[in-house]
Every structure is written in C-alpha cells, then in structure tokens.
mmCIF file with all atom_site columns, C-alpha atoms in Angstrom:
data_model
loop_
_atom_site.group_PDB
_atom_site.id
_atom_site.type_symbol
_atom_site.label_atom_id
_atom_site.label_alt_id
_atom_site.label_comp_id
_atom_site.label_asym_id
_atom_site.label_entity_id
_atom_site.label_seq_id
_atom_site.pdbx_PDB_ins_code
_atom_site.Cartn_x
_atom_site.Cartn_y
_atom_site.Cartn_z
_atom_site.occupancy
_atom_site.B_iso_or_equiv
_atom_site.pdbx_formal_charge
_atom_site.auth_seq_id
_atom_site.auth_comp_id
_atom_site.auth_asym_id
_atom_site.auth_atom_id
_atom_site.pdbx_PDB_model_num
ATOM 1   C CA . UNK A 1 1   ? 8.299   -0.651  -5.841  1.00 82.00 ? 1   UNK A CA 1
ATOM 2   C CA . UNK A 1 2   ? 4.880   0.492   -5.191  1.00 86.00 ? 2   UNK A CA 1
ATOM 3   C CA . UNK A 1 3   ? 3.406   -2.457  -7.635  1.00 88.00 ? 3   UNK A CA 1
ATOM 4   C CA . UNK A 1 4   ? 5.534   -4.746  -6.176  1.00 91.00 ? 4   UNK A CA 1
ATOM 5   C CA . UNK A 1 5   ? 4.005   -3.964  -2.849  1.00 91.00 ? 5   UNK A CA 1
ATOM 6   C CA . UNK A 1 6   ? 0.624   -4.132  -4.241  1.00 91.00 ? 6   UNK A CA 1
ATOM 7   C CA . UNK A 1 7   ? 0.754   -7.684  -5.945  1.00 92.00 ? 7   UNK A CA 1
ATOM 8   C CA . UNK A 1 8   ? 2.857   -8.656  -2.355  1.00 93.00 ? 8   UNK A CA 1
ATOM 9   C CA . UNK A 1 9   ? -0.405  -7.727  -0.496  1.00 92.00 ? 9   UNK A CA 1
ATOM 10  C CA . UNK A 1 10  ? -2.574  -9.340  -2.949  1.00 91.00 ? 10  UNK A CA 1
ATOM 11  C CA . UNK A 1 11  ? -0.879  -12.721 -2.948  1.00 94.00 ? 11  UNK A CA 1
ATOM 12  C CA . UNK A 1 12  ? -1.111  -12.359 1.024   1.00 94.00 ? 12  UNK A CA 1
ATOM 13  C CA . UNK A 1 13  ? -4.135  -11.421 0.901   1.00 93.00 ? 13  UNK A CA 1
ATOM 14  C CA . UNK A 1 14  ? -5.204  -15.034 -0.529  1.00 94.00 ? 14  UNK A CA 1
ATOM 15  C CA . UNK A 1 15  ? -2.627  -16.615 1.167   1.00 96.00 ? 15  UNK A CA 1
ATOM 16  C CA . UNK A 1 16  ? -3.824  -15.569 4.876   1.00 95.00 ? 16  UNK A CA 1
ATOM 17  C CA . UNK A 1 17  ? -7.640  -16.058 4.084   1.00 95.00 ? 17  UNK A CA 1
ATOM 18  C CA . UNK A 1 18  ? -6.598  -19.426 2.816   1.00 96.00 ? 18  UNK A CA 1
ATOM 19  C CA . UNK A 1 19  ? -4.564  -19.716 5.963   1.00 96.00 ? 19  UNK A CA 1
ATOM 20  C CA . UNK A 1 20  ? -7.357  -18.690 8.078   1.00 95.00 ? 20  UNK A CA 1
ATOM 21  C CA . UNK A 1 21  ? -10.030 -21.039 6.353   1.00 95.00 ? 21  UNK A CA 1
ATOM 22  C CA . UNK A 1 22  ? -7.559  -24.387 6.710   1.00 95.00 ? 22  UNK A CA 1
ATOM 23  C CA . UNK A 1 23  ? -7.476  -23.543 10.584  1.00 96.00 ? 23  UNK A CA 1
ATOM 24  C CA . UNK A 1 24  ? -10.869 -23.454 10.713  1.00 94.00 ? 24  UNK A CA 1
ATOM 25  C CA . UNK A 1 25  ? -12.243 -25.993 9.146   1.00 94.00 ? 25  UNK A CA 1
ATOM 26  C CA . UNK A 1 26  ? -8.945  -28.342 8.680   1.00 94.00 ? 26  UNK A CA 1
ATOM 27  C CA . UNK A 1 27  ? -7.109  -27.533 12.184  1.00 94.00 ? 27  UNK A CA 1
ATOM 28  C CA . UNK A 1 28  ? -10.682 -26.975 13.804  1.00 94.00 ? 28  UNK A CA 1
ATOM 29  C CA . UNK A 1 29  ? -8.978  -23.983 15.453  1.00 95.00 ? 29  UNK A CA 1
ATOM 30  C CA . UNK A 1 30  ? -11.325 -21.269 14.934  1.00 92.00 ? 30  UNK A CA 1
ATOM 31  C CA . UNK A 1 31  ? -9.688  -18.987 17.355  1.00 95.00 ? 31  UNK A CA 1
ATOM 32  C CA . UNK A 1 32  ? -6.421  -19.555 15.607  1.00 96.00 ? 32  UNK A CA 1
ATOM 33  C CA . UNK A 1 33  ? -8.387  -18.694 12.162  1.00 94.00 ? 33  UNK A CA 1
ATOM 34  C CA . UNK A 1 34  ? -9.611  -15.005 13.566  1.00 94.00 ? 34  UNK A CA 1
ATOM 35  C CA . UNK A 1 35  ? -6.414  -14.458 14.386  1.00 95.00 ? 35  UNK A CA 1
ATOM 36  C CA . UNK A 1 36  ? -4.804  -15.222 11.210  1.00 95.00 ? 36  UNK A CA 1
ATOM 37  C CA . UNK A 1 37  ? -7.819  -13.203 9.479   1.00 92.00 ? 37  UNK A CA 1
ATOM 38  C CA . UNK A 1 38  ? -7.532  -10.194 11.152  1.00 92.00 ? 38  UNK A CA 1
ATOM 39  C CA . UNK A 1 39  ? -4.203  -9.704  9.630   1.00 93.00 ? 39  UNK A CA 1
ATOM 40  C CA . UNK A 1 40  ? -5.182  -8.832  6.546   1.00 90.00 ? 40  UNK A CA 1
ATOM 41  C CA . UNK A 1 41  ? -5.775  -5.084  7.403   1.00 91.00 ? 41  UNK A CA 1
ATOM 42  C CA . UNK A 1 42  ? -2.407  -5.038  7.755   1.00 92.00 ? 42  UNK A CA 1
ATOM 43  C CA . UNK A 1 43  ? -1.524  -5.323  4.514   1.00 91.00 ? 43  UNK A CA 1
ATOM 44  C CA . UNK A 1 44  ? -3.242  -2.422  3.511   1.00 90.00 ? 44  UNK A CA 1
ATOM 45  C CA . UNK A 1 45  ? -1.911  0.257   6.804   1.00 92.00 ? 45  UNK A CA 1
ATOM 46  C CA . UNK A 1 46  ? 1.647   -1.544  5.285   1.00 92.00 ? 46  UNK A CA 1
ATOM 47  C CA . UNK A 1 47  ? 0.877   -0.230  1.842   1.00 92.00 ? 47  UNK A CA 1
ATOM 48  C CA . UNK A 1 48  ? -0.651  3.213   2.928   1.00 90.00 ? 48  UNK A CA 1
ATOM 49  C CA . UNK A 1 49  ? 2.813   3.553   4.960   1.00 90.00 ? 49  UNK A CA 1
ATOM 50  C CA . UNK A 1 50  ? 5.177   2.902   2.034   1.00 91.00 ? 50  UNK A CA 1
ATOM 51  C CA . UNK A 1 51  ? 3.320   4.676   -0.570  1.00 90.00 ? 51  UNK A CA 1
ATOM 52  C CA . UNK A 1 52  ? 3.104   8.046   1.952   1.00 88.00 ? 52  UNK A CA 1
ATOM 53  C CA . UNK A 1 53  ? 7.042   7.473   2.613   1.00 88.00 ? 53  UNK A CA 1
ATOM 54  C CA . UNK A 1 54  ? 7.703   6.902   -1.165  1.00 88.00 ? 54  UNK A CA 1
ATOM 55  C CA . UNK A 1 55  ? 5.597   10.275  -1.617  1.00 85.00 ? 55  UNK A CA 1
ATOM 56  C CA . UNK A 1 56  ? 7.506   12.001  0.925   1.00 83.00 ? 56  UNK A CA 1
ATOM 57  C CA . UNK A 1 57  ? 10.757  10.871  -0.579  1.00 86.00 ? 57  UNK A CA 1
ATOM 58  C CA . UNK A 1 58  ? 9.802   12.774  -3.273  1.00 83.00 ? 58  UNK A CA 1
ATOM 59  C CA . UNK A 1 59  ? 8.668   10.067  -5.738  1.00 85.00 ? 59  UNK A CA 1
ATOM 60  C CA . UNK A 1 60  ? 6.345   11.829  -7.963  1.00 85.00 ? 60  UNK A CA 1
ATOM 61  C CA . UNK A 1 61  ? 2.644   10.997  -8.042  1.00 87.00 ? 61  UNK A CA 1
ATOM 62  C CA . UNK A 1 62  ? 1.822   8.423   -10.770 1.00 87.00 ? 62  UNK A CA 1
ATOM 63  C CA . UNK A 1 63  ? -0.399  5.443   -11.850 1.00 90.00 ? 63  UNK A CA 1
ATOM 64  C CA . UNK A 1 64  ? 0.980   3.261   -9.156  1.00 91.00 ? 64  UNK A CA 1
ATOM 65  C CA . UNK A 1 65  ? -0.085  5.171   -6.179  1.00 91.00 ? 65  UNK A CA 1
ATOM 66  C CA . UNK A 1 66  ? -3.600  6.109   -7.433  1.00 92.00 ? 66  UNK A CA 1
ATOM 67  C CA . UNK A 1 67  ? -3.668  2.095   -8.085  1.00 92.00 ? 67  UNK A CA 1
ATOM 68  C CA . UNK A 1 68  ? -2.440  1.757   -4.447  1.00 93.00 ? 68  UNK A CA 1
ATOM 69  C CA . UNK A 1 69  ? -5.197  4.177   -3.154  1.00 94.00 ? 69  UNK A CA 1
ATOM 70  C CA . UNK A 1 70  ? -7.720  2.074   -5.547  1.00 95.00 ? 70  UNK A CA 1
ATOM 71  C CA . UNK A 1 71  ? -6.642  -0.945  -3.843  1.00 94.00 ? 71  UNK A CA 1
ATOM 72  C CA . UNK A 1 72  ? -6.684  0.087   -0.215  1.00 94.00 ? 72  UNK A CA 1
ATOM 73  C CA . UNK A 1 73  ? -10.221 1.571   -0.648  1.00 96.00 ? 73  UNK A CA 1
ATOM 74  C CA . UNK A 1 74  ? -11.385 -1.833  -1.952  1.00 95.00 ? 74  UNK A CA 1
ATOM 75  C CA . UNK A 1 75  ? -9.640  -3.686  0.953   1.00 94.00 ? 75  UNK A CA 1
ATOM 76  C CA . UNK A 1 76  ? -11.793 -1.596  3.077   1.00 94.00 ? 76  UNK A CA 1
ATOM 77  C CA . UNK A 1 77  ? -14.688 -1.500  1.290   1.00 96.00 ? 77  UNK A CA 1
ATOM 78  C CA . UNK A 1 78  ? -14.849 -5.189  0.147   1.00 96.00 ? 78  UNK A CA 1
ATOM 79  C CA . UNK A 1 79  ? -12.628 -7.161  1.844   1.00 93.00 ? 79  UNK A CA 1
ATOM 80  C CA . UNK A 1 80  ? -14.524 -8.476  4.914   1.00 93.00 ? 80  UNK A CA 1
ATOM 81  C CA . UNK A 1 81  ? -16.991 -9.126  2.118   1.00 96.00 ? 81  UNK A CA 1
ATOM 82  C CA . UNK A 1 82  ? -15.068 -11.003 -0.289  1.00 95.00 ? 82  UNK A CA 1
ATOM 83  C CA . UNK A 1 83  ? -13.691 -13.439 3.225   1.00 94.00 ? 83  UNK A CA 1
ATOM 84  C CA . UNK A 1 84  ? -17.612 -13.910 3.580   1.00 95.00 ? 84  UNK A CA 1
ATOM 85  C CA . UNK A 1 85  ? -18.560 -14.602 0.443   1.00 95.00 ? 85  UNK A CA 1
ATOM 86  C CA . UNK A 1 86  ? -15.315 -17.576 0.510   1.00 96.00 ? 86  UNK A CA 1
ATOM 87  C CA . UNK A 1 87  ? -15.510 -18.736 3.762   1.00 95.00 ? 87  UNK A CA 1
ATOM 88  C CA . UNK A 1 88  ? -19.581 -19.172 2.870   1.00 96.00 ? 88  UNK A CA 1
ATOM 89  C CA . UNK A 1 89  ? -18.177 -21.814 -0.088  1.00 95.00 ? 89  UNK A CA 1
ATOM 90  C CA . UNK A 1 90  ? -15.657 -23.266 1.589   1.00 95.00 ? 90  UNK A CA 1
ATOM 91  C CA . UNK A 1 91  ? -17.940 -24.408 4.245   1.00 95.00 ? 91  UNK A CA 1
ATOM 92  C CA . UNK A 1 92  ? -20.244 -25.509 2.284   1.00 95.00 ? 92  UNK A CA 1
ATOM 93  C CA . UNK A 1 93  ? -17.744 -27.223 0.146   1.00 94.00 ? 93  UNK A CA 1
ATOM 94  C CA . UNK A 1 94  ? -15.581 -28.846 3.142   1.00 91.00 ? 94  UNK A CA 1
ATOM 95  C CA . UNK A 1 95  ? -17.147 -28.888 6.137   1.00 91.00 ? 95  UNK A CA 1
ATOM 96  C CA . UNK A 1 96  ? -21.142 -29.307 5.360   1.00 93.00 ? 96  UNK A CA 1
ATOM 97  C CA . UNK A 1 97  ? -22.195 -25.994 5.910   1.00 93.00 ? 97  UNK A CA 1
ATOM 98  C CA . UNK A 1 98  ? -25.034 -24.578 4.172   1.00 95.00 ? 98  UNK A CA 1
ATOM 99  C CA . UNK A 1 99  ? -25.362 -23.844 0.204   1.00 94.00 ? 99  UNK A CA 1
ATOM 100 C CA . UNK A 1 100 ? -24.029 -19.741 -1.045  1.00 94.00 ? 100 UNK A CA 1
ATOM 101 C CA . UNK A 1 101 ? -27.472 -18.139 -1.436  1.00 92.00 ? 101 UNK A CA 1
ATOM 102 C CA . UNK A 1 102 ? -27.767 -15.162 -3.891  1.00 92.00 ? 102 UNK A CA 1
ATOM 103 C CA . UNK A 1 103 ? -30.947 -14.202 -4.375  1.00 94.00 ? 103 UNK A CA 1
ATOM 104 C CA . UNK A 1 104 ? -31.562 -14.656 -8.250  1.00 94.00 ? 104 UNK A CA 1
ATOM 105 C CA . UNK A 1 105 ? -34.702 -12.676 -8.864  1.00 95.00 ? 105 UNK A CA 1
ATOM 106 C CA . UNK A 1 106 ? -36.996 -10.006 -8.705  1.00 95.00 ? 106 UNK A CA 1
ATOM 107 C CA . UNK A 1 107 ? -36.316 -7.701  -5.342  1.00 95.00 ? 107 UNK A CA 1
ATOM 108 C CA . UNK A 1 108 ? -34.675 -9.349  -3.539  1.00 95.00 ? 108 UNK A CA 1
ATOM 109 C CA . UNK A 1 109 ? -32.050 -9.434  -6.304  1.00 96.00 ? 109 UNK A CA 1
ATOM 110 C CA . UNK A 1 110 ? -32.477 -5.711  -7.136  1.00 97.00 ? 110 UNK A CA 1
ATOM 111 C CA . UNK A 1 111 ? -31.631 -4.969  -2.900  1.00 97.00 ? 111 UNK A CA 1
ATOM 112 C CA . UNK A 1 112 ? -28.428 -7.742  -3.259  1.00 97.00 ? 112 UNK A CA 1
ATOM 113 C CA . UNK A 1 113 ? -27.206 -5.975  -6.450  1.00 97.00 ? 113 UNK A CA 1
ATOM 114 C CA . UNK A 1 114 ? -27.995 -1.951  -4.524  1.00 98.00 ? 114 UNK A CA 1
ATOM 115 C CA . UNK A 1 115 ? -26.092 -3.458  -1.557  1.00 97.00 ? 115 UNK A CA 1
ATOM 116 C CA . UNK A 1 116 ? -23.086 -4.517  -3.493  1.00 97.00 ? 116 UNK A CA 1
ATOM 117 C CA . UNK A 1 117 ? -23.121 -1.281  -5.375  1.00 98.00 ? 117 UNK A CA 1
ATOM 118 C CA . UNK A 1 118 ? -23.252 0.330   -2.155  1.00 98.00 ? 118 UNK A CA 1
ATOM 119 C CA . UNK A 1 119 ? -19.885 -1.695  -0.950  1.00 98.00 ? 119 UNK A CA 1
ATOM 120 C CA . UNK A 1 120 ? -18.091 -0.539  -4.478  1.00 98.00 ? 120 UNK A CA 1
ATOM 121 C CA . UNK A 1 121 ? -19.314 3.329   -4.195  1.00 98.00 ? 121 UNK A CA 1
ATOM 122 C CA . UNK A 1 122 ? -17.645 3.165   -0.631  1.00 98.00 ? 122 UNK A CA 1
ATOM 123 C CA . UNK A 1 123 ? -14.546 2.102   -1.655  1.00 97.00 ? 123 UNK A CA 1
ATOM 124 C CA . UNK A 1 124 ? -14.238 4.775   -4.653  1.00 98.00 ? 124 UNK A CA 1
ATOM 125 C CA . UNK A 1 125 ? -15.207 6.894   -1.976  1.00 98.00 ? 125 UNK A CA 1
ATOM 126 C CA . UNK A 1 126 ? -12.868 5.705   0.163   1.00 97.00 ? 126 UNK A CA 1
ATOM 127 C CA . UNK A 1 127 ? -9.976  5.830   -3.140  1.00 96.00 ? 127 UNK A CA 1
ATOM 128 C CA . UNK A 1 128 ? -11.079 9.248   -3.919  1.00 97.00 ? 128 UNK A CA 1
ATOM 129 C CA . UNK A 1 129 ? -10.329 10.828  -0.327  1.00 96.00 ? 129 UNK A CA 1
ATOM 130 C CA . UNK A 1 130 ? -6.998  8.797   -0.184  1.00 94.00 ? 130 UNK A CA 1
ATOM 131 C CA . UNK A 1 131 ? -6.466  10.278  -3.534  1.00 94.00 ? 131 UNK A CA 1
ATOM 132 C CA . UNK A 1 132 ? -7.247  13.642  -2.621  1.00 94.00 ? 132 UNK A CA 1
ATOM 133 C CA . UNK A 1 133 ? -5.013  13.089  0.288   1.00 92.00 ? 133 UNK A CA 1
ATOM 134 C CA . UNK A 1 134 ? -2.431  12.625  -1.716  1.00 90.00 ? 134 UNK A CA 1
ATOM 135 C CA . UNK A 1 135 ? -2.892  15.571  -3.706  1.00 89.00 ? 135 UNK A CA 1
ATOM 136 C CA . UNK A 1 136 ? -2.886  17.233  -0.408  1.00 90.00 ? 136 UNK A CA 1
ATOM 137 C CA . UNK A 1 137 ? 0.500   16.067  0.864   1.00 86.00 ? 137 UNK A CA 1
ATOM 138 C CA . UNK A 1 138 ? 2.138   16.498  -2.361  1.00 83.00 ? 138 UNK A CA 1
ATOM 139 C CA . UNK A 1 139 ? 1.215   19.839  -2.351  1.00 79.00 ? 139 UNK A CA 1
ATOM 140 C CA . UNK A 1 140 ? 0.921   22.666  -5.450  1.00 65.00 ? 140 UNK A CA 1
ATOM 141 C CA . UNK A 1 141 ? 4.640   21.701  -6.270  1.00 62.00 ? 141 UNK A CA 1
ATOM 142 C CA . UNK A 1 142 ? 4.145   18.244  -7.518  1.00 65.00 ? 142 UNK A CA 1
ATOM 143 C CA . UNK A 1 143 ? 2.354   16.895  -10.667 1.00 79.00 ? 143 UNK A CA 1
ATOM 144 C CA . UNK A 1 144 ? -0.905  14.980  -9.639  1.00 86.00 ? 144 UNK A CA 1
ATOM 145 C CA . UNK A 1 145 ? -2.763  14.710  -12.663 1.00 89.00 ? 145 UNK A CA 1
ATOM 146 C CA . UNK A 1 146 ? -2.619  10.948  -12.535 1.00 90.00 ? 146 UNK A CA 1
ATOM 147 C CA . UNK A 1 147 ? -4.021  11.141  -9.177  1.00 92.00 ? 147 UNK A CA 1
ATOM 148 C CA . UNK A 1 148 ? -6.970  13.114  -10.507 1.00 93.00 ? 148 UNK A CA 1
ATOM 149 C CA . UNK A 1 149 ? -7.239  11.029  -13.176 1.00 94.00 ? 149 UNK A CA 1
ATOM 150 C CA . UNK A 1 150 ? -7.673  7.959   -11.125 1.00 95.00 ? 150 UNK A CA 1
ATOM 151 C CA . UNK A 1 151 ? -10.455 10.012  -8.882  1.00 96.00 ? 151 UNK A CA 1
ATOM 152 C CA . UNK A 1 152 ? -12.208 10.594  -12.210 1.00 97.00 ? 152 UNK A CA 1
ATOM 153 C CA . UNK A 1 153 ? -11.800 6.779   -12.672 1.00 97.00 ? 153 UNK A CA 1
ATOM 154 C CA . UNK A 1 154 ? -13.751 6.451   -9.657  1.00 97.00 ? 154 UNK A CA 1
ATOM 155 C CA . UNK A 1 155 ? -16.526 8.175   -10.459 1.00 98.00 ? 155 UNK A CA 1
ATOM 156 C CA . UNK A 1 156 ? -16.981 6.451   -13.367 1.00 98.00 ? 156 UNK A CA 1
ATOM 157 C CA . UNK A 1 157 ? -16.703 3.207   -11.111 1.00 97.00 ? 157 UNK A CA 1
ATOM 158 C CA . UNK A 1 158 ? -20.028 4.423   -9.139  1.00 98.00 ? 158 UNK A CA 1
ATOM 159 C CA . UNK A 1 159 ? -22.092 5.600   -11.921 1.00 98.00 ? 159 UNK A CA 1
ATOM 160 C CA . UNK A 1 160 ? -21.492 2.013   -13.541 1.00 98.00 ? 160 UNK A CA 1
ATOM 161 C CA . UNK A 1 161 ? -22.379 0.657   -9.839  1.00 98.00 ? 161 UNK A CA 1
ATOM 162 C CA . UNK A 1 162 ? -25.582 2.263   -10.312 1.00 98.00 ? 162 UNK A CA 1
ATOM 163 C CA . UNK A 1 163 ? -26.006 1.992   -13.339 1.00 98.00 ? 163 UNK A CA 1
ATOM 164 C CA . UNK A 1 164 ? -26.136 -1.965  -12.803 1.00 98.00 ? 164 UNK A CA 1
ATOM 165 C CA . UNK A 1 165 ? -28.464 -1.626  -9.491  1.00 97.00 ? 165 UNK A CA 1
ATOM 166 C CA . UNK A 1 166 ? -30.927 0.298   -11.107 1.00 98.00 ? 166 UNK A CA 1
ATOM 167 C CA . UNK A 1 167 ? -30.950 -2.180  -13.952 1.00 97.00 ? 167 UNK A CA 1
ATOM 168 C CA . UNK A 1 168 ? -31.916 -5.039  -11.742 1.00 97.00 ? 168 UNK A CA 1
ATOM 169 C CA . UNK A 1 169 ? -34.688 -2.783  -9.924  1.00 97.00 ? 169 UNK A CA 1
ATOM 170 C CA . UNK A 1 170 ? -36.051 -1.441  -13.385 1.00 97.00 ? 170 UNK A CA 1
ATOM 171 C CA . UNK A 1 171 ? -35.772 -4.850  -15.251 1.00 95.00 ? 171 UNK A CA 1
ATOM 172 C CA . UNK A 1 172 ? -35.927 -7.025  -12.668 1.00 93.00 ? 172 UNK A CA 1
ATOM 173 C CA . UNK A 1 173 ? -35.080 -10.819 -13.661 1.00 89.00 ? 173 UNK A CA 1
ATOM 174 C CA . UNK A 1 174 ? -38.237 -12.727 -13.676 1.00 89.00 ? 174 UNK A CA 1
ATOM 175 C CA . UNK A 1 175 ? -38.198 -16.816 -11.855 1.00 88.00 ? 175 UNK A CA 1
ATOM 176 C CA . UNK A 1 176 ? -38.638 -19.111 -14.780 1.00 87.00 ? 176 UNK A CA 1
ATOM 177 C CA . UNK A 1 177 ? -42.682 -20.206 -13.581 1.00 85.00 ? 177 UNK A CA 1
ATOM 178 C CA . UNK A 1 178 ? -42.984 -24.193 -13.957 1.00 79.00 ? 178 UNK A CA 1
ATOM 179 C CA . UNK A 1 179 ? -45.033 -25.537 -16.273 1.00 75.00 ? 179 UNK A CA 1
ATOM 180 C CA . UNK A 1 180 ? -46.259 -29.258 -16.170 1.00 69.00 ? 180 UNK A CA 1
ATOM 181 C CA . UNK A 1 181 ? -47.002 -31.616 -19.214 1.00 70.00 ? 181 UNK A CA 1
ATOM 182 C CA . UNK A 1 182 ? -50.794 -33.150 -18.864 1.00 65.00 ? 182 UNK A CA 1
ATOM 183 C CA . UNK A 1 183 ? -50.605 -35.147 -21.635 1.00 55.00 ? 183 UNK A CA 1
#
C-alpha cells in the first residue's frame, strides 16, 4: 500500500505542477496557479500520515517506508526547486520568458553544483531523521534494519553530493576560448 501511495503522490505531483503551470501561463490565472501549487505539500503530510498509521498498525518496518521517508525528505528538500527549475522552461518555452541559465563553467559552476549538493544533503538529512523517527516509534520490539539500512543509504547519498561539488571546484570546467581564422 505504501508504494502505491508513493507512485499516487508522484503522478500528482506532476499532475498539479502541470496544473499549476497551464493556469498560469494558459488560463493567465496566476492566483489560481499558487493555489493549485501549494498543494503539493500535501501529498507528502498525506504520505507521512499513512505510513505512521500503517506503522502503528503494526506493519513491520521495511523497504517501502524507508523509500517513503526518502521521498518525503526530497519533496522537502527539492521540490520547490524542481517547480523552479520547470516553471523557468515552461516560460521560456510558452510564454516568452527568459532562457534556463546554468552557469556552465569555472565558479560559478562549482557554487551551482555546492548549492545543489547542499539541497540533496538536506533532504538525506531530512530522510535520515524521519528514518530515525521511525525507529523511534517502532520501538526496541520491531525489526528496523531496513530503516537503518536506508539511513546508511543516505549517507552514501551526501558523500557522492560532495563528492561531485568538490569535483567541479577542484577541476573546474574551463569556457572553450574562441579562436579566429586570419587566413
């Protein structure tokens, strides 16, 4: 049931911000559209709900609710960045706006990449103490080791966020330099 849930707020998810960005830019109803978008942390105080009930029910702790916990820490974490980063295409895409800028090299690429690492380490973070929550509730009398495996699964998830960061800011990515033809 717990999966179920998850893909259920994943496909709404998509289906609200795509919601949200036709009212804006289709429906030119942008108070309509904030409305709509600020739904989607709903999905994830839905999921937190059902997976503590399904706990307390006695369900025992397994893969699905450390992937629940995974998922609600990247809804927090990354969500309101992942609506930027689409609603920044769409626009430009369907309604003139601007082109997506990512910087591309050198620092300012190495400060994008430390700032996106930053978003992912919060929501491991964010996993892990949902996690350990979990742990918590269930108490010594239930088996968690899946739950402490996915915590583990998050600390590889920031050293590998890091891992990439500090690769941009040690090797940063050089701008191809012009050359012209005198010939």
């Amino acid at each position: 049931m717990i999966v179920t849930l998850i893909v259920i707020c994943e496909v709404a998810f998509w289906v609200l911000l795509a919601a949200g960005l036709a009212l804006r830019y289709w429906a030119k109803k942008p108070r309509a559209s904030v409305a709509v978008l600020l739904c989607e942390p709903l999905l994830e105080v839905v999921l937190l709900v059902v997976t503590a009930i399904d706990l307390k029910n006695g369900a025992a702790p397994d893969w699905k609710h450390g992937l629940a916990a995974v998922y609600i820490g990247y809804s927090i974490a990354l969500g309101h960045y992942t609506i930027q980063w689409v609603d920044v295409r769409v626009a430009h895409r369907f309604a003139g706006g601007p082109p997506p800028s990512t910087p591309k090299y050198g620092a300012a690429r190495a400060i994008h990449e430390w700032k996106l690492a930053a978003r992912w380490i919060l929501a491991a973070l964010i996993a892990m103490g949902l996690l350990q929550a979990a742990i918590w509730y269930v108490g010594g009398a239930g088996a968690t080791e899946s739950l402490t495996q996915w915590q583990q699964r998050m600390l590889f998830l920031i050293g590998l966020n890091v891992l990439i960061a500090l690769s941009y800011t040690v090797f940063p990515k050089k701008a191809p330099t012009l050359t012209t033809n005198k010939g």
